[in-house]
PDB file of C-alpha atoms in Angstrom:
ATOM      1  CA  UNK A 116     132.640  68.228 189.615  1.00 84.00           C
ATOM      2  CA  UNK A 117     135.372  67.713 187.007  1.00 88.00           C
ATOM      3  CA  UNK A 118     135.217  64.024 187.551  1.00 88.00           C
ATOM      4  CA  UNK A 119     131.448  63.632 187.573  1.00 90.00           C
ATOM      5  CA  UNK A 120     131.376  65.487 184.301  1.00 90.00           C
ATOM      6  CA  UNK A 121     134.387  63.375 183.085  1.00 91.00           C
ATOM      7  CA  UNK A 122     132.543  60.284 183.588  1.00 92.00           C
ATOM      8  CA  UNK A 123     129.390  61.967 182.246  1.00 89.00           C
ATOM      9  CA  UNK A 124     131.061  62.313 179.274  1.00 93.00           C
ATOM     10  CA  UNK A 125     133.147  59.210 179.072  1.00 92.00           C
ATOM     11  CA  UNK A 126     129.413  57.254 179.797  1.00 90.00           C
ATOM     12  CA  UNK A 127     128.166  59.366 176.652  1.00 91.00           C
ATOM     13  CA  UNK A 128     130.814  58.456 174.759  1.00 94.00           C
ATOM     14  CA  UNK A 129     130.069  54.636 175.397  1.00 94.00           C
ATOM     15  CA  UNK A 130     126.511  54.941 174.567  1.00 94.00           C
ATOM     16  CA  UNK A 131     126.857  56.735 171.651  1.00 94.00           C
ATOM     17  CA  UNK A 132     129.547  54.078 170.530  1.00 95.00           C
ATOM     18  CA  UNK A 133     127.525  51.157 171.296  1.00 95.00           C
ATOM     19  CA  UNK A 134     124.284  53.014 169.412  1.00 95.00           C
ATOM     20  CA  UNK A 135     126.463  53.135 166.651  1.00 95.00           C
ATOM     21  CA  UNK A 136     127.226  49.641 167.140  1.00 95.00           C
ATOM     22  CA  UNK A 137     123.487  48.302 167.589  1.00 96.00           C
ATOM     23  CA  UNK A 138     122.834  50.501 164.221  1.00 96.00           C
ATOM     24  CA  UNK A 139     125.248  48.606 162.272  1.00 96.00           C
ATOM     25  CA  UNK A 140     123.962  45.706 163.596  1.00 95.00           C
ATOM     26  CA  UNK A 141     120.296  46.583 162.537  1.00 93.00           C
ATOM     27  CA  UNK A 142     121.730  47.441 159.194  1.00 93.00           C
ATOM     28  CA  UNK A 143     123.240  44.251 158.766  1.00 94.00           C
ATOM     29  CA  UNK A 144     119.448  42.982 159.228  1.00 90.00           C
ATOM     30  CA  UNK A 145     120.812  41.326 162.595  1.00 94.00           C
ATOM     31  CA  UNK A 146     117.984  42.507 164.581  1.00 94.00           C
ATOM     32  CA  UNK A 147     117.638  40.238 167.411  1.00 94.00           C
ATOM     33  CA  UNK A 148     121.513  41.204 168.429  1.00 95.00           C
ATOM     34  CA  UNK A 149     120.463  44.758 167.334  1.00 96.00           C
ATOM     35  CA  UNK A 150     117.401  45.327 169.835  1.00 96.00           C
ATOM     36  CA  UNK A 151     119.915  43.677 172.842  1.00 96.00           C
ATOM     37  CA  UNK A 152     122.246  46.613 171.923  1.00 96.00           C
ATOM     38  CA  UNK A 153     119.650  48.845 172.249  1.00 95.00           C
ATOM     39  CA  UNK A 154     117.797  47.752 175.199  1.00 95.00           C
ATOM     40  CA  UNK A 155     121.219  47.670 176.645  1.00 94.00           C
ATOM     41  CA  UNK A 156     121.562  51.470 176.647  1.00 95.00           C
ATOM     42  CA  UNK A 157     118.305  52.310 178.621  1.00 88.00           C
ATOM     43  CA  UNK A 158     116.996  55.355 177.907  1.00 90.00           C
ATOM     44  CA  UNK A 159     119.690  56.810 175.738  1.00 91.00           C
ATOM     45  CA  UNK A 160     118.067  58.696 172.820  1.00 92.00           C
ATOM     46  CA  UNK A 161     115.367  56.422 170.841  1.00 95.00           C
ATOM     47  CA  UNK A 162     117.217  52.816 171.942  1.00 95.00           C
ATOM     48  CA  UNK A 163     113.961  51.707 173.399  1.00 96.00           C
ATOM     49  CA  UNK A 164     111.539  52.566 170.021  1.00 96.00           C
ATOM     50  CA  UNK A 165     114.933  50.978 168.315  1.00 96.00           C
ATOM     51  CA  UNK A 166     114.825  47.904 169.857  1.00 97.00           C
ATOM     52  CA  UNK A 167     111.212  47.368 169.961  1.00 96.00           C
ATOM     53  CA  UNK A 168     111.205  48.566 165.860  1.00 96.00           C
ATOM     54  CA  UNK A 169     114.469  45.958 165.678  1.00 97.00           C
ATOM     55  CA  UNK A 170     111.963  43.104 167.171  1.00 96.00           C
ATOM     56  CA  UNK A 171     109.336  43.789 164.961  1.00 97.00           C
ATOM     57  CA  UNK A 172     111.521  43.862 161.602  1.00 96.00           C
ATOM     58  CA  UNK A 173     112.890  40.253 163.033  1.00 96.00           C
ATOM     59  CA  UNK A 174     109.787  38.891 163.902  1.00 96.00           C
ATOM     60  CA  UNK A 175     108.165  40.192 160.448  1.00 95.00           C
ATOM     61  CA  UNK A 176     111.710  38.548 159.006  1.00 93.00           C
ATOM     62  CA  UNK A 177     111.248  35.439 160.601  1.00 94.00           C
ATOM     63  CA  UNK A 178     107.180  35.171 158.955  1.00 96.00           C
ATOM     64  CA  UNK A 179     108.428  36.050 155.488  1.00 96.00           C
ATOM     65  CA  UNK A 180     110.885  33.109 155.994  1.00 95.00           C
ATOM     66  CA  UNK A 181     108.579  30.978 157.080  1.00 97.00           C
ATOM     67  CA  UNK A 182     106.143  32.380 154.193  1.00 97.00           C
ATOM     68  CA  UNK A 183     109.186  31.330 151.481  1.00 97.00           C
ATOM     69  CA  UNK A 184     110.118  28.147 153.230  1.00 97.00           C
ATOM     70  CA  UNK A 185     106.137  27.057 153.384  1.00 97.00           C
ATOM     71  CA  UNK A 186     105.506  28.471 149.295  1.00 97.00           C
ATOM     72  CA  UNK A 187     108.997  26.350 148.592  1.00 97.00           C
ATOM     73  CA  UNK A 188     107.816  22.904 149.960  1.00 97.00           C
ATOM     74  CA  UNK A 189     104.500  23.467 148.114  1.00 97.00           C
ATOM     75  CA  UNK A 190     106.443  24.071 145.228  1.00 97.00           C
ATOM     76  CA  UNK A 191     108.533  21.439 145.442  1.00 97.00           C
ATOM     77  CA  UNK A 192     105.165  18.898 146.351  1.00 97.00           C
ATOM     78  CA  UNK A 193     103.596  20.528 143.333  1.00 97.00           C
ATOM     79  CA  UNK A 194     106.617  19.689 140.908  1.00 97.00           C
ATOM     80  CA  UNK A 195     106.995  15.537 141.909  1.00 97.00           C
ATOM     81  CA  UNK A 196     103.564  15.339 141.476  1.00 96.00           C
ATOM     82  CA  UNK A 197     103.803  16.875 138.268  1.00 97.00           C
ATOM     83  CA  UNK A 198     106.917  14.604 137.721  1.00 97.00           C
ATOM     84  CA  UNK A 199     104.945  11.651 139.288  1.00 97.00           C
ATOM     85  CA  UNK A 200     102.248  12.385 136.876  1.00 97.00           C
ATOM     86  CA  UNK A 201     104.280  12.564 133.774  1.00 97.00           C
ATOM     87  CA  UNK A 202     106.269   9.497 134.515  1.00 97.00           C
ATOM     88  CA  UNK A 203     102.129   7.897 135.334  1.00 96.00           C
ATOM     89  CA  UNK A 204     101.713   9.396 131.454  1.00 97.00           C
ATOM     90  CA  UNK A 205     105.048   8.195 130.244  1.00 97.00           C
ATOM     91  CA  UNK A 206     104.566   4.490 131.327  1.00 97.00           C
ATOM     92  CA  UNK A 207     101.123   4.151 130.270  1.00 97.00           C
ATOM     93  CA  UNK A 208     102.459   5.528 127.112  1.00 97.00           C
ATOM     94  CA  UNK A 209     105.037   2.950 126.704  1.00 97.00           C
ATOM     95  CA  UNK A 210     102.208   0.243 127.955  1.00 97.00           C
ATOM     96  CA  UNK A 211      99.681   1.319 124.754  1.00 97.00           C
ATOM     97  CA  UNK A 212     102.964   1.768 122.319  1.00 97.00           C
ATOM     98  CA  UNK A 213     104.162  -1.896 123.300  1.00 97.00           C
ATOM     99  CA  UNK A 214     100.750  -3.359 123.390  1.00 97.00           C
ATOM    100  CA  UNK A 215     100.161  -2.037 119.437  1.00 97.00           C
ATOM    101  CA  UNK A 216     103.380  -3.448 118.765  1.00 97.00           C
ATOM    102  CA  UNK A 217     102.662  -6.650 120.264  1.00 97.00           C
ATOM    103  CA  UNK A 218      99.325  -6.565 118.791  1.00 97.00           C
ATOM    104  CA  UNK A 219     101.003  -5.674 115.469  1.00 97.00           C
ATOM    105  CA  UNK A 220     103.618  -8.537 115.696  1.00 97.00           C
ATOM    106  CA  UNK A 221     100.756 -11.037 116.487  1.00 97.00           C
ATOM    107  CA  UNK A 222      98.804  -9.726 113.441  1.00 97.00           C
ATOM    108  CA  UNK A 223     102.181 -10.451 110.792  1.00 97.00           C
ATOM    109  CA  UNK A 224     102.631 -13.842 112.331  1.00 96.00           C
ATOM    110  CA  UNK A 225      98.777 -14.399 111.979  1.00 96.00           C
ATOM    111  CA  UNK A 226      98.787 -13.238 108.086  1.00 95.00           C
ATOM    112  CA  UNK A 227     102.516 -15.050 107.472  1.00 95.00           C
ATOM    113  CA  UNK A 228     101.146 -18.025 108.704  1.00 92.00           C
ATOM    114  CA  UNK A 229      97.573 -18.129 107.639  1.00 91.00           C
ATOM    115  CA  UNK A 230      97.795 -16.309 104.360  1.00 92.00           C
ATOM    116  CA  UNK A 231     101.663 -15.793 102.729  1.00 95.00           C
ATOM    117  CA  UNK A 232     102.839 -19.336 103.475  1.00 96.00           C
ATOM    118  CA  UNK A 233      99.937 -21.224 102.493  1.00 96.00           C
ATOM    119  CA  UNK A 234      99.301 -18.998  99.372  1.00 95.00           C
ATOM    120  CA  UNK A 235     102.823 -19.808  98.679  1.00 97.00           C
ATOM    121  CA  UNK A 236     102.479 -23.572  99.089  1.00 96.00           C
ATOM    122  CA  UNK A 237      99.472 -23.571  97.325  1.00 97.00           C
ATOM    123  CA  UNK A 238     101.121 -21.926  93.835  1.00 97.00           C
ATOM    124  CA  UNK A 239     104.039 -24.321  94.350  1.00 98.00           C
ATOM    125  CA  UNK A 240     101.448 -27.097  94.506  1.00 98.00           C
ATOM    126  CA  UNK A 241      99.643 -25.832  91.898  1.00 97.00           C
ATOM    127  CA  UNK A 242     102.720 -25.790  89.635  1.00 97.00           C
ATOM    128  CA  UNK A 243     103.693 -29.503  90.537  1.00 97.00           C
ATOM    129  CA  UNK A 244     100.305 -30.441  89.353  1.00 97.00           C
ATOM    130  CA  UNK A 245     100.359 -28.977  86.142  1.00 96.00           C
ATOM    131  CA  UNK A 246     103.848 -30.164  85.407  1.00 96.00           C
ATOM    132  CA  UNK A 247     102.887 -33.505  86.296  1.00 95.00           C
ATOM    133  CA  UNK A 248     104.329 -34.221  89.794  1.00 96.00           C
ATOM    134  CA  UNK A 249     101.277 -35.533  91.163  1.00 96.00           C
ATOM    135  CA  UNK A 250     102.210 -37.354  94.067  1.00 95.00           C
ATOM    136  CA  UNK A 251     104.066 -33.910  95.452  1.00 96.00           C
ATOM    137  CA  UNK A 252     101.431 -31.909  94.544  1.00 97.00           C
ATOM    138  CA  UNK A 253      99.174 -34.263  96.818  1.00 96.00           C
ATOM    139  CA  UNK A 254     101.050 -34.366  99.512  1.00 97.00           C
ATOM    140  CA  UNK A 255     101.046 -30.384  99.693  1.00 97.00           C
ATOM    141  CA  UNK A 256      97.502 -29.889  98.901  1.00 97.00           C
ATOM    142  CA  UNK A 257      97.348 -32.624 101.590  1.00 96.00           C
ATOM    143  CA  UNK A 258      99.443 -30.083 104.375  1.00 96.00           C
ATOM    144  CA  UNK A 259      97.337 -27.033 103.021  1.00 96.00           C
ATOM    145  CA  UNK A 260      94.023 -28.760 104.589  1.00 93.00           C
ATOM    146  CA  UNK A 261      91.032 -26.635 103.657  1.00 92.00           C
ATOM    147  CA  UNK A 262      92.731 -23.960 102.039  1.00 92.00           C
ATOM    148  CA  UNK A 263      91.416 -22.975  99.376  1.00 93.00           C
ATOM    149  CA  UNK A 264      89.928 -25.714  96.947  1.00 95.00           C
ATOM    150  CA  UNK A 265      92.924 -27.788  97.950  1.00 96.00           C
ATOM    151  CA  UNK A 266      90.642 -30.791  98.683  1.00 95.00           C
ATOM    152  CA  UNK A 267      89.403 -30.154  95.228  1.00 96.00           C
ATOM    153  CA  UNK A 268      92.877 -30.396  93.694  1.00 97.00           C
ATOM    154  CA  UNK A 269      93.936 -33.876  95.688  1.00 96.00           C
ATOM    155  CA  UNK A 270      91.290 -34.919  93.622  1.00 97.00           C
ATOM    156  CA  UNK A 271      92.542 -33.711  90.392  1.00 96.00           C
ATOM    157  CA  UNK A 272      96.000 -35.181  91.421  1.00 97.00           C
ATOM    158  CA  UNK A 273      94.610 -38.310  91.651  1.00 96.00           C
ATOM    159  CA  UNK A 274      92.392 -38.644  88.466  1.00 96.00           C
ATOM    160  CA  UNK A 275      95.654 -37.330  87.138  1.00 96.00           C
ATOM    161  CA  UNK A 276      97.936 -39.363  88.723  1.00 95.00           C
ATOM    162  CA  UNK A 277      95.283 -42.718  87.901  1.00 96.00           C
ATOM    163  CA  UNK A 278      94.962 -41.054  84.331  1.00 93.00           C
ATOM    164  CA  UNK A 279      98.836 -40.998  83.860  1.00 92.00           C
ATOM    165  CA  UNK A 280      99.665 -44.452  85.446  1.00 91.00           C
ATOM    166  CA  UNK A 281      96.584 -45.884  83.070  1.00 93.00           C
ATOM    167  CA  UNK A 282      98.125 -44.254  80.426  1.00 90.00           C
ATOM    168  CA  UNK A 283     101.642 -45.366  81.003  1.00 89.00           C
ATOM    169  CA  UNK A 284     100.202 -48.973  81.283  1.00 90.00           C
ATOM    170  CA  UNK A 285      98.036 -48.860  77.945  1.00 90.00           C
ATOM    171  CA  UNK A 286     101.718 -47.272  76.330  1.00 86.00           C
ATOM    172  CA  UNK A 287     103.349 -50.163  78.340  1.00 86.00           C
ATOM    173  CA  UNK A 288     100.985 -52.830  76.831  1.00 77.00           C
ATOM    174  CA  UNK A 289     101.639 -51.724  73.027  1.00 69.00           C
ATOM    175  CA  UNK A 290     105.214 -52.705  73.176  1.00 62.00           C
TER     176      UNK A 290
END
């Protein structure tokens, strides 16, 4: 009888150690290992409610993961589209700021070329007409086509020019 309550006492003593053991485990939120520990003792005080509470907690652990893992892809899908959207925004940004450039640049080649160049040659036409270069005042109004009353002006040029070489003749003819 000694014995028998001997090893009663020494089996107590290795429940109640590996109890202690499954409720460290459970506290260290390692239930699955927890509830073996448990169901492991049998019927020793609550180890069966334990284990079947330690299930629950890691089944209801493994749904919230699967909760934060499902919210974090949709987060993550939600942010590259955003990021696929702004770089959509960014680029068609860039498209309309380049195209009013180009559009800009075309318009200052259009107004050097149709208006500030000719309206210069024109003036430096006009002032080799009225200091009597004729025949290079011709030959611009000539390159400045219909600009202006250029045609108008060859004109001029050459009454002028005719007038001067008529003139220079008739001063030639006196001597």
């Amino acid at each position: 009888e000694a014995k028998a309550k001997s090893l009663r006492a020494d089996a107590e003593r290795k429940c109640e150690i590996g109890y202690s053991d499954a409720g460290k485990l459970e506290s260290h939120e390692e239930y699955l290992l927890a509830a073996a520990a448990y169901e492991n003792l049998n019927d020793y005080k609550d180890s069966k409610e334990r284990a079947a509470q330690c299930l629950a907690k890691h089944t209801e652990l493994e749904r919230a993961l699967a909760e934060k893992r499902e919210k974090e892809a949709l987060e993550l899908a939600e942010r590259r589209r955003k990021e696929a959207e702004a770089a959509k925004e960014k680029k068609k940004k860039i498209t309309i700021f380049v195209s009013a450039a180009a559009a800009l640049i075309i318009a200052a080649i259009i107004i050097v070329t149709k208006v500030i160049i000719p309206e210069s040659n024109y003036k430096k036409a006009e002032m080799l007409l009225s200091s009597g270069d004729y025949e290079n005042a011709i030959v611009m109004f000539e390159a400045l086509g219909d600009y202006k009353d250029s045609a108008a002006l060859i004109k001029e040029g050459n009454n002028a020019a005719a007038y001067a070489e008529a003139e220079a003749l008739l001063d030639a003819g006196d001597k």
